[in-house]
PDB file of C-alpha atoms in Angstrom:
ATOM      1  CA  ASP J   1     -13.048  40.767  -6.485  1.00 63.00           C
ATOM      2  CA  ALA J   2      -9.519  42.168  -6.086  1.00 80.00           C
ATOM      3  CA  GLY J   3      -8.761  40.095  -2.995  1.00 93.00           C
ATOM      4  CA  VAL J   4      -7.561  41.398   0.317  1.00 96.00           C
ATOM      5  CA  ILE J   5      -5.608  44.753   0.035  1.00 97.00           C
ATOM      6  CA  GLN J   6      -3.034  46.007   2.063  1.00 97.00           C
ATOM      7  CA  SER J   7      -1.315  49.355   2.140  1.00 97.00           C
ATOM      8  CA  PRO J   8       1.539  50.289   2.043  1.00 97.00           C
ATOM      9  CA  ARG J   9       3.263  47.281   0.643  1.00 96.00           C
ATOM     10  CA  HIS J  10       6.524  48.583   2.078  1.00 96.00           C
ATOM     11  CA  GLU J  11       7.292  50.980   4.772  1.00 97.00           C
ATOM     12  CA  VAL J  12      10.448  51.946   6.218  1.00 97.00           C
ATOM     13  CA  THR J  13      10.463  54.109   9.416  1.00 97.00           C
ATOM     14  CA  GLU J  14      12.831  55.297  12.026  1.00 97.00           C
ATOM     15  CA  MET J  15      12.381  54.047  15.562  1.00 97.00           C
ATOM     16  CA  GLY J  16       9.914  56.073  17.829  1.00 97.00           C
ATOM     17  CA  GLN J  17       7.746  56.943  14.647  1.00 97.00           C
ATOM     18  CA  GLU J  18       4.085  55.918  14.378  1.00 97.00           C
ATOM     19  CA  VAL J  19       3.259  53.418  11.725  1.00 98.00           C
ATOM     20  CA  THR J  20      -0.175  52.681  10.392  1.00 98.00           C
ATOM     21  CA  LEU J  21      -0.892  49.574   8.270  1.00 98.00           C
ATOM     22  CA  ARG J  22      -4.158  49.346   6.462  1.00 98.00           C
ATOM     23  CA  CYS J  23      -6.357  46.568   5.226  1.00 98.00           C
ATOM     24  CA  LYS J  24      -9.251  46.210   3.066  1.00 98.00           C
ATOM     25  CA  PRO J  25     -10.946  42.913   3.438  1.00 97.00           C
ATOM     26  CA  ILE J  26     -12.964  40.836   0.744  1.00 96.00           C
ATOM     27  CA  SER J  27     -16.354  42.416   0.441  1.00 95.00           C
ATOM     28  CA  GLY J  28     -18.949  40.117   2.303  1.00 93.00           C
ATOM     29  CA  HIS J  29     -16.376  38.649   4.564  1.00 93.00           C
ATOM     30  CA  ASN J  30     -17.115  39.066   8.310  1.00 91.00           C
ATOM     31  CA  SER J  31     -13.856  38.093  10.009  1.00 92.00           C
ATOM     32  CA  LEU J  32     -10.593  39.848   9.798  1.00 95.00           C
ATOM     33  CA  PHE J  33      -7.235  38.708  11.076  1.00 94.00           C
ATOM     34  CA  TRP J  34      -3.962  40.527  11.563  1.00 96.00           C
ATOM     35  CA  TYR J  35      -0.828  38.202  11.549  1.00 94.00           C
ATOM     36  CA  ARG J  36       2.880  39.081  11.839  1.00 95.00           C
ATOM     37  CA  GLN J  37       5.662  36.956  10.181  1.00 93.00           C
ATOM     38  CA  THR J  38       9.342  36.819  11.115  1.00 91.00           C
ATOM     39  CA  MET J  39      12.009  34.632  10.602  1.00 85.00           C
ATOM     40  CA  MET J  40      12.615  33.862  14.396  1.00 85.00           C
ATOM     41  CA  ARG J  41       8.989  33.630  15.249  1.00 85.00           C
ATOM     42  CA  GLY J  42       7.200  32.614  12.074  1.00 86.00           C
ATOM     43  CA  LEU J  43       3.690  33.486  11.619  1.00 88.00           C
ATOM     44  CA  GLU J  44       1.852  34.783  14.528  1.00 89.00           C
ATOM     45  CA  LEU J  45      -2.024  35.852  15.113  1.00 90.00           C
ATOM     46  CA  LEU J  46      -1.941  39.226  16.598  1.00 94.00           C
ATOM     47  CA  ILE J  47      -5.767  39.946  16.607  1.00 94.00           C
ATOM     48  CA  TYR J  48      -9.011  39.065  14.881  1.00 92.00           C
ATOM     49  CA  PHE J  49     -12.303  40.590  14.368  1.00 94.00           C
ATOM     50  CA  ASN J  50     -15.703  39.122  13.830  1.00 92.00           C
ATOM     51  CA  ASN J  51     -18.361  41.490  12.507  1.00 92.00           C
ATOM     52  CA  ASN J  52     -15.998  44.424  13.180  1.00 94.00           C
ATOM     53  CA  VAL J  53     -15.809  43.296  16.926  1.00 94.00           C
ATOM     54  CA  PRO J  54     -12.437  42.449  18.289  1.00 93.00           C
ATOM     55  CA  ILE J  55     -12.637  38.816  19.598  1.00 90.00           C
ATOM     56  CA  ASP J  56      -9.083  37.919  20.658  1.00 87.00           C
ATOM     57  CA  ASP J  57      -6.262  40.306  20.961  1.00 90.00           C
ATOM     58  CA  SER J  58      -4.036  38.078  23.151  1.00 88.00           C
ATOM     59  CA  GLY J  59      -1.417  37.836  20.473  1.00 89.00           C
ATOM     60  CA  MET J  60      -0.822  41.833  20.443  1.00 93.00           C
ATOM     61  CA  PRO J  61       2.710  42.121  21.779  1.00 88.00           C
ATOM     62  CA  GLU J  62       2.239  45.135  23.937  1.00 87.00           C
ATOM     63  CA  ASP J  63       0.427  48.218  24.503  1.00 92.00           C
ATOM     64  CA  ARG J  64       2.387  49.879  21.496  1.00 96.00           C
ATOM     65  CA  PHE J  65       0.313  47.885  19.144  1.00 97.00           C
ATOM     66  CA  SER J  66      -3.499  48.653  18.518  1.00 97.00           C
ATOM     67  CA  ALA J  67      -5.933  47.667  15.841  1.00 97.00           C
ATOM     68  CA  LYS J  68      -9.156  49.001  14.865  1.00 97.00           C
ATOM     69  CA  MET J  69     -12.113  48.091  12.558  1.00 97.00           C
ATOM     70  CA  PRO J  70     -14.430  50.956  12.187  1.00 96.00           C
ATOM     71  CA  ASN J  71     -16.693  49.227   9.445  1.00 95.00           C
ATOM     72  CA  ALA J  72     -16.784  46.051   7.442  1.00 95.00           C
ATOM     73  CA  SER J  73     -14.337  47.282   4.810  1.00 96.00           C
ATOM     74  CA  PHE J  74     -11.494  48.860   6.623  1.00 97.00           C
ATOM     75  CA  SER J  75      -8.959  47.904   9.328  1.00 98.00           C
ATOM     76  CA  THR J  76      -5.859  49.531  10.671  1.00 98.00           C
ATOM     77  CA  LEU J  77      -2.925  48.040  12.732  1.00 98.00           C
ATOM     78  CA  LYS J  78      -1.120  50.897  14.466  1.00 98.00           C
ATOM     79  CA  ILE J  79       2.284  50.886  16.102  1.00 97.00           C
ATOM     80  CA  GLN J  80       3.241  53.757  18.310  1.00 97.00           C
ATOM     81  CA  PRO J  81       6.280  54.221  19.094  1.00 96.00           C
ATOM     82  CA  SER J  82       7.902  51.701  16.578  1.00 97.00           C
ATOM     83  CA  GLU J  83      10.855  49.849  17.534  1.00 97.00           C
ATOM     84  CA  PRO J  84      13.390  47.786  15.331  1.00 97.00           C
ATOM     85  CA  ARG J  85      12.196  44.529  16.950  1.00 95.00           C
ATOM     86  CA  ASP J  86       8.786  45.329  15.262  1.00 97.00           C
ATOM     87  CA  SER J  87      10.385  44.735  11.835  1.00 97.00           C
ATOM     88  CA  ALA J  88       8.343  42.036  10.069  1.00 97.00           C
ATOM     89  CA  VAL J  89       5.924  41.285   7.469  1.00 96.00           C
ATOM     90  CA  TYR J  90       2.615  41.911   8.506  1.00 97.00           C
ATOM     91  CA  PHE J  91      -0.416  40.103   6.919  1.00 96.00           C
ATOM     92  CA  CYS J  92      -4.173  40.802   6.946  1.00 96.00           C
ATOM     93  CA  ALA J  93      -6.570  38.029   6.066  1.00 94.00           C
ATOM     94  CA  SER J  94     -10.263  37.661   5.936  1.00 94.00           C
ATOM     95  CA  SER J  95     -13.032  35.050   5.710  1.00 91.00           C
ATOM     96  CA  LEU J  96     -16.793  34.610   5.712  1.00 86.00           C
ATOM     97  CA  LYS J  97     -17.614  32.590   8.654  1.00 69.00           C
ATOM     98  CA  GLY J  98     -16.818  28.790   8.387  1.00 59.00           C
ATOM     99  CA  ASP J  99     -14.858  29.358   5.223  1.00 63.00           C
ATOM    100  CA  GLU J 100     -11.038  29.461   4.348  1.00 81.00           C
ATOM    101  CA  GLN J 101      -8.964  32.693   5.132  1.00 88.00           C
ATOM    102  CA  TYR J 102      -7.877  34.759   2.287  1.00 90.00           C
ATOM    103  CA  PHE J 103      -4.653  36.468   2.904  1.00 92.00           C
ATOM    104  CA  GLY J 104      -3.332  39.966   1.682  1.00 94.00           C
ATOM    105  CA  PRO J 105       0.033  40.494   0.000  1.00 93.00           C
ATOM    106  CA  GLY J 106       1.586  41.807   3.254  1.00 95.00           C
ATOM    107  CA  THR J 107       3.191  44.954   4.354  1.00 97.00           C
ATOM    108  CA  ARG J 108       6.859  44.895   4.829  1.00 97.00           C
ATOM    109  CA  LEU J 109       7.933  47.024   7.630  1.00 98.00           C
ATOM    110  CA  THR J 110      11.433  48.078   8.373  1.00 98.00           C
ATOM    111  CA  VAL J 111      11.999  50.176  11.704  1.00 98.00           C
ATOM    112  CA  THR J 112      15.672  51.423  11.763  1.00 97.00           C
TER     113      THR J 112
ATOM    114  CA  GLY Z   1      -0.563  26.377  24.825  1.00 50.00           C
ATOM    115  CA  GLU Z   2      -1.174  25.553  21.279  1.00 60.00           C
ATOM    116  CA  ASP Z   3       1.994  24.818  19.056  1.00 85.00           C
ATOM    117  CA  VAL Z   4       2.540  23.489  15.504  1.00 91.00           C
ATOM    118  CA  GLU Z   5       5.853  22.100  14.712  1.00 93.00           C
ATOM    119  CA  GLN Z   6       7.434  21.590  11.257  1.00 94.00           C
ATOM    120  CA  SER Z   7      10.872  20.844   9.695  1.00 90.00           C
ATOM    121  CA  LEU Z   8      12.306  23.974   8.334  1.00 89.00           C
ATOM    122  CA  PHE Z   9      13.680  22.566   4.825  1.00 94.00           C
ATOM    123  CA  LEU Z  10      12.866  19.980   2.486  1.00 97.00           C
ATOM    124  CA  SER Z  11      14.845  19.137  -0.609  1.00 97.00           C
ATOM    125  CA  VAL Z  12      13.618  16.990  -3.236  1.00 97.00           C
ATOM    126  CA  ARG Z  13      14.174  16.306  -7.020  1.00 97.00           C
ATOM    127  CA  GLU Z  14      11.897  17.198  -9.657  1.00 97.00           C
ATOM    128  CA  GLY Z  15       9.414  14.505 -10.354  1.00 97.00           C
ATOM    129  CA  ASP Z  16       9.626  12.808  -6.982  1.00 97.00           C
ATOM    130  CA  SER Z  17       7.169  13.118  -4.155  1.00 97.00           C
ATOM    131  CA  SER Z  18       7.475  15.423  -1.382  1.00 97.00           C
ATOM    132  CA  VAL Z  19       6.299  14.650   2.168  1.00 97.00           C
ATOM    133  CA  ILE Z  20       6.028  17.423   4.424  1.00 98.00           C
ATOM    134  CA  ASN Z  21       5.323  16.529   7.946  1.00 97.00           C
ATOM    135  CA  CYS Z  22       3.512  18.482  10.813  1.00 96.00           C
ATOM    136  CA  THR Z  23       2.912  17.568  14.582  1.00 95.00           C
ATOM    137  CA  TYR Z  24       0.176  19.776  16.660  1.00 91.00           C
ATOM    138  CA  THR Z  25      -0.615  19.857  20.074  1.00 87.00           C
ATOM    139  CA  ASP Z  26      -4.317  20.989  20.282  1.00 80.00           C
ATOM    140  CA  SER Z  27      -6.536  17.821  20.181  1.00 76.00           C
ATOM    141  CA  SER Z  28      -9.600  19.916  19.954  1.00 77.00           C
ATOM    142  CA  SER Z  29      -8.670  21.262  16.626  1.00 74.00           C
ATOM    143  CA  THR Z  30     -11.500  20.734  14.344  1.00 80.00           C
ATOM    144  CA  TYR Z  31      -9.631  21.703  11.017  1.00 85.00           C
ATOM    145  CA  LEU Z  32      -6.053  21.199  10.048  1.00 90.00           C
ATOM    146  CA  TYR Z  33      -4.768  23.043   7.104  1.00 91.00           C
ATOM    147  CA  TRP Z  34      -1.994  23.383   4.560  1.00 95.00           C
ATOM    148  CA  TYR Z  35      -1.137  26.820   3.251  1.00 94.00           C
ATOM    149  CA  LYS Z  36       1.355  27.678   0.637  1.00 96.00           C
ATOM    150  CA  GLN Z  37       3.417  30.938   0.482  1.00 94.00           C
ATOM    151  CA  GLU Z  38       5.528  31.872  -2.778  1.00 93.00           C
ATOM    152  CA  PRO Z  39       8.243  34.493  -2.512  1.00 88.00           C
ATOM    153  CA  GLY Z  40       7.049  37.832  -1.871  1.00 84.00           C
ATOM    154  CA  ALA Z  41       3.197  36.944  -1.487  1.00 87.00           C
ATOM    155  CA  GLY Z  42       0.841  36.179   1.040  1.00 88.00           C
ATOM    156  CA  LEU Z  43      -0.496  32.735   2.105  1.00 91.00           C
ATOM    157  CA  GLN Z  44      -2.733  30.670  -0.059  1.00 92.00           C
ATOM    158  CA  LEU Z  45      -4.850  27.841   1.236  1.00 90.00           C
ATOM    159  CA  LEU Z  46      -3.967  24.650  -0.517  1.00 93.00           C
ATOM    160  CA  THR Z  47      -6.046  22.009   1.304  1.00 92.00           C
ATOM    161  CA  TYR Z  48      -7.548  21.212   4.609  1.00 90.00           C
ATOM    162  CA  ILE Z  49      -8.911  18.190   6.403  1.00 91.00           C
ATOM    163  CA  PHE Z  50     -11.515  17.842   9.206  1.00 88.00           C
ATOM    164  CA  SER Z  51     -10.423  16.094  12.286  1.00 86.00           C
ATOM    165  CA  ASN Z  52     -12.638  13.196  11.721  1.00 87.00           C
ATOM    166  CA  MET Z  53     -10.979  12.169   8.399  1.00 90.00           C
ATOM    167  CA  ASP Z  54      -7.994  10.177   8.139  1.00 92.00           C
ATOM    168  CA  MET Z  55      -7.257  11.290   4.465  1.00 95.00           C
ATOM    169  CA  LYS Z  56      -7.930  13.505   1.781  1.00 94.00           C
ATOM    170  CA  GLN Z  57      -6.814  13.723  -1.796  1.00 95.00           C
ATOM    171  CA  ASP Z  58      -6.970  16.472  -4.116  1.00 92.00           C
ATOM    172  CA  GLN Z  59      -5.132  15.815  -7.607  1.00 94.00           C
ATOM    173  CA  ARG Z  60      -1.278  15.872  -6.734  1.00 96.00           C
ATOM    174  CA  LEU Z  61      -2.074  16.401  -2.891  1.00 96.00           C
ATOM    175  CA  THR Z  62      -2.678  14.019  -0.422  1.00 97.00           C
ATOM    176  CA  VAL Z  63      -3.032  15.067   3.149  1.00 97.00           C
ATOM    177  CA  LEU Z  64      -2.823  12.302   5.907  1.00 97.00           C
ATOM    178  CA  LEU Z  65      -4.041  12.802   9.515  1.00 95.00           C
ATOM    179  CA  ASN Z  66      -3.053  10.570  12.444  1.00 94.00           C
ATOM    180  CA  LYS Z  67      -5.080  11.982  15.070  1.00 91.00           C
ATOM    181  CA  LYS Z  68      -3.944   9.581  17.650  1.00 91.00           C
ATOM    182  CA  ASP Z  69      -0.330  10.969  17.370  1.00 92.00           C
ATOM    183  CA  LYS Z  70      -1.408  14.339  16.261  1.00 92.00           C
ATOM    184  CA  HIS Z  71       0.546  14.212  13.032  1.00 95.00           C
ATOM    185  CA  LEU Z  72      -0.245  15.652   9.743  1.00 95.00           C
ATOM    186  CA  SER Z  73       1.412  15.395   6.469  1.00 97.00           C
ATOM    187  CA  LEU Z  74       0.886  16.719   2.897  1.00 97.00           C
ATOM    188  CA  ARG Z  75       2.367  14.668   0.001  1.00 98.00           C
ATOM    189  CA  ILE Z  76       2.972  16.375  -3.360  1.00 97.00           C
ATOM    190  CA  ALA Z  77       3.099  13.872  -6.044  1.00 97.00           C
ATOM    191  CA  ASP Z  78       5.424  14.422  -9.247  1.00 97.00           C
ATOM    192  CA  THR Z  79       7.038  17.511  -7.614  1.00 97.00           C
ATOM    193  CA  GLN Z  80       7.369  20.423 -10.030  1.00 96.00           C
ATOM    194  CA  THR Z  81       9.531  23.546 -10.009  1.00 95.00           C
ATOM    195  CA  GLY Z  82       6.341  25.549  -9.486  1.00 94.00           C
ATOM    196  CA  ASP Z  83       5.737  23.956  -6.123  1.00 96.00           C
ATOM    197  CA  SER Z  84       8.892  25.665  -4.675  1.00 96.00           C
ATOM    198  CA  ALA Z  85       7.557  27.687  -1.630  1.00 96.00           C
ATOM    199  CA  ILE Z  86       7.130  27.730   1.969  1.00 96.00           C
ATOM    200  CA  TYR Z  87       4.297  25.353   3.245  1.00 97.00           C
ATOM    201  CA  PHE Z  88       2.513  26.088   6.414  1.00 95.00           C
ATOM    202  CA  CYS Z  89       0.665  23.461   8.615  1.00 94.00           C
ATOM    203  CA  ALA Z  90      -2.176  25.302  10.653  1.00 90.00           C
ATOM    204  CA  GLN Z  91      -4.664  24.296  13.248  1.00 87.00           C
ATOM    205  CA  GLY Z  92      -7.950  25.874  14.083  1.00 81.00           C
ATOM    206  CA  SER Z  93     -11.251  25.219  15.745  1.00 70.00           C
ATOM    207  CA  GLY Z  94     -13.759  27.311  13.929  1.00 60.00           C
ATOM    208  CA  GLY Z  95     -13.281  26.850  10.024  1.00 54.00           C
ATOM    209  CA  GLY Z  96     -12.238  30.321   8.808  1.00 54.00           C
ATOM    210  CA  ALA Z  97     -13.768  32.392  11.714  1.00 59.00           C
ATOM    211  CA  ASP Z  98     -11.153  31.974  14.359  1.00 72.00           C
ATOM    212  CA  GLY Z  99      -7.420  32.838  14.159  1.00 77.00           C
ATOM    213  CA  LEU Z 100      -5.232  29.984  13.239  1.00 83.00           C
ATOM    214  CA  THR Z 101      -2.131  28.654  14.897  1.00 85.00           C
ATOM    215  CA  PHE Z 102       0.550  28.228  12.376  1.00 88.00           C
ATOM    216  CA  GLY Z 103       3.861  26.208  11.978  1.00 90.00           C
ATOM    217  CA  LYS Z 104       6.927  28.098  11.135  1.00 90.00           C
ATOM    218  CA  GLY Z 105       6.777  26.619   7.566  1.00 93.00           C
ATOM    219  CA  THR Z 106       8.964  24.251   5.546  1.00 95.00           C
ATOM    220  CA  HIS Z 107      10.798  25.465   2.700  1.00 95.00           C
ATOM    221  CA  LEU Z 108      10.394  23.027  -0.132  1.00 97.00           C
ATOM    222  CA  ILE Z 109      13.481  23.102  -2.497  1.00 96.00           C
ATOM    223  CA  ILE Z 110      13.343  21.434  -5.728  1.00 96.00           C
ATOM    224  CA  GLN Z 111      16.343  20.018  -7.302  1.00 93.00           C
ATOM    225  CA  PRO Z 112      16.518  19.614 -11.028  1.00 88.00           C
TER     226      PRO Z 112
END
């Protein structure tokens, strides 16, 4: 298996633009997580899904952030409009219930 | 709320033992984890311990859990240059099925 796949690996955009980050979990995994990593705040859980259903989105910073999981093999994290303080590395992780979480390589987002 | 604390840096000499410490607040945590992040990569699970255990050993890694003090440590014996990374402590309640709360990570620096 290729592991968790994230795209793009790097994204540079201007303030106000819409940004969409994509994640393909490991086949067969039924939980998917979105995390954000910054120097100041460390690694924060934004939202997670079990069986494509959002379970806890209390970590989503504000209404500009939204996440979807239309099927078991794909999820998106969207920021609209983006702001410079959204600059961070965004990780997607997946797991099979009761097992460890496998992280993707991350998307480094820079908002200018 | 849940919180996980770690020191930001640890410097050790190659061949010595490294001990990375962590304190957590959620006494209901069922699992406690150590993840490793190498530069430019996602997090990789190193080891985990159930809350009803005091110690777990896996080759060069030893995890100690003091549940009374909510203190977790990771000892790496015979530290090598390849161990240079950021080590994250994390707490969770549902194995891999729920989101994890991470510390900010400890940068392990290896001196020759």
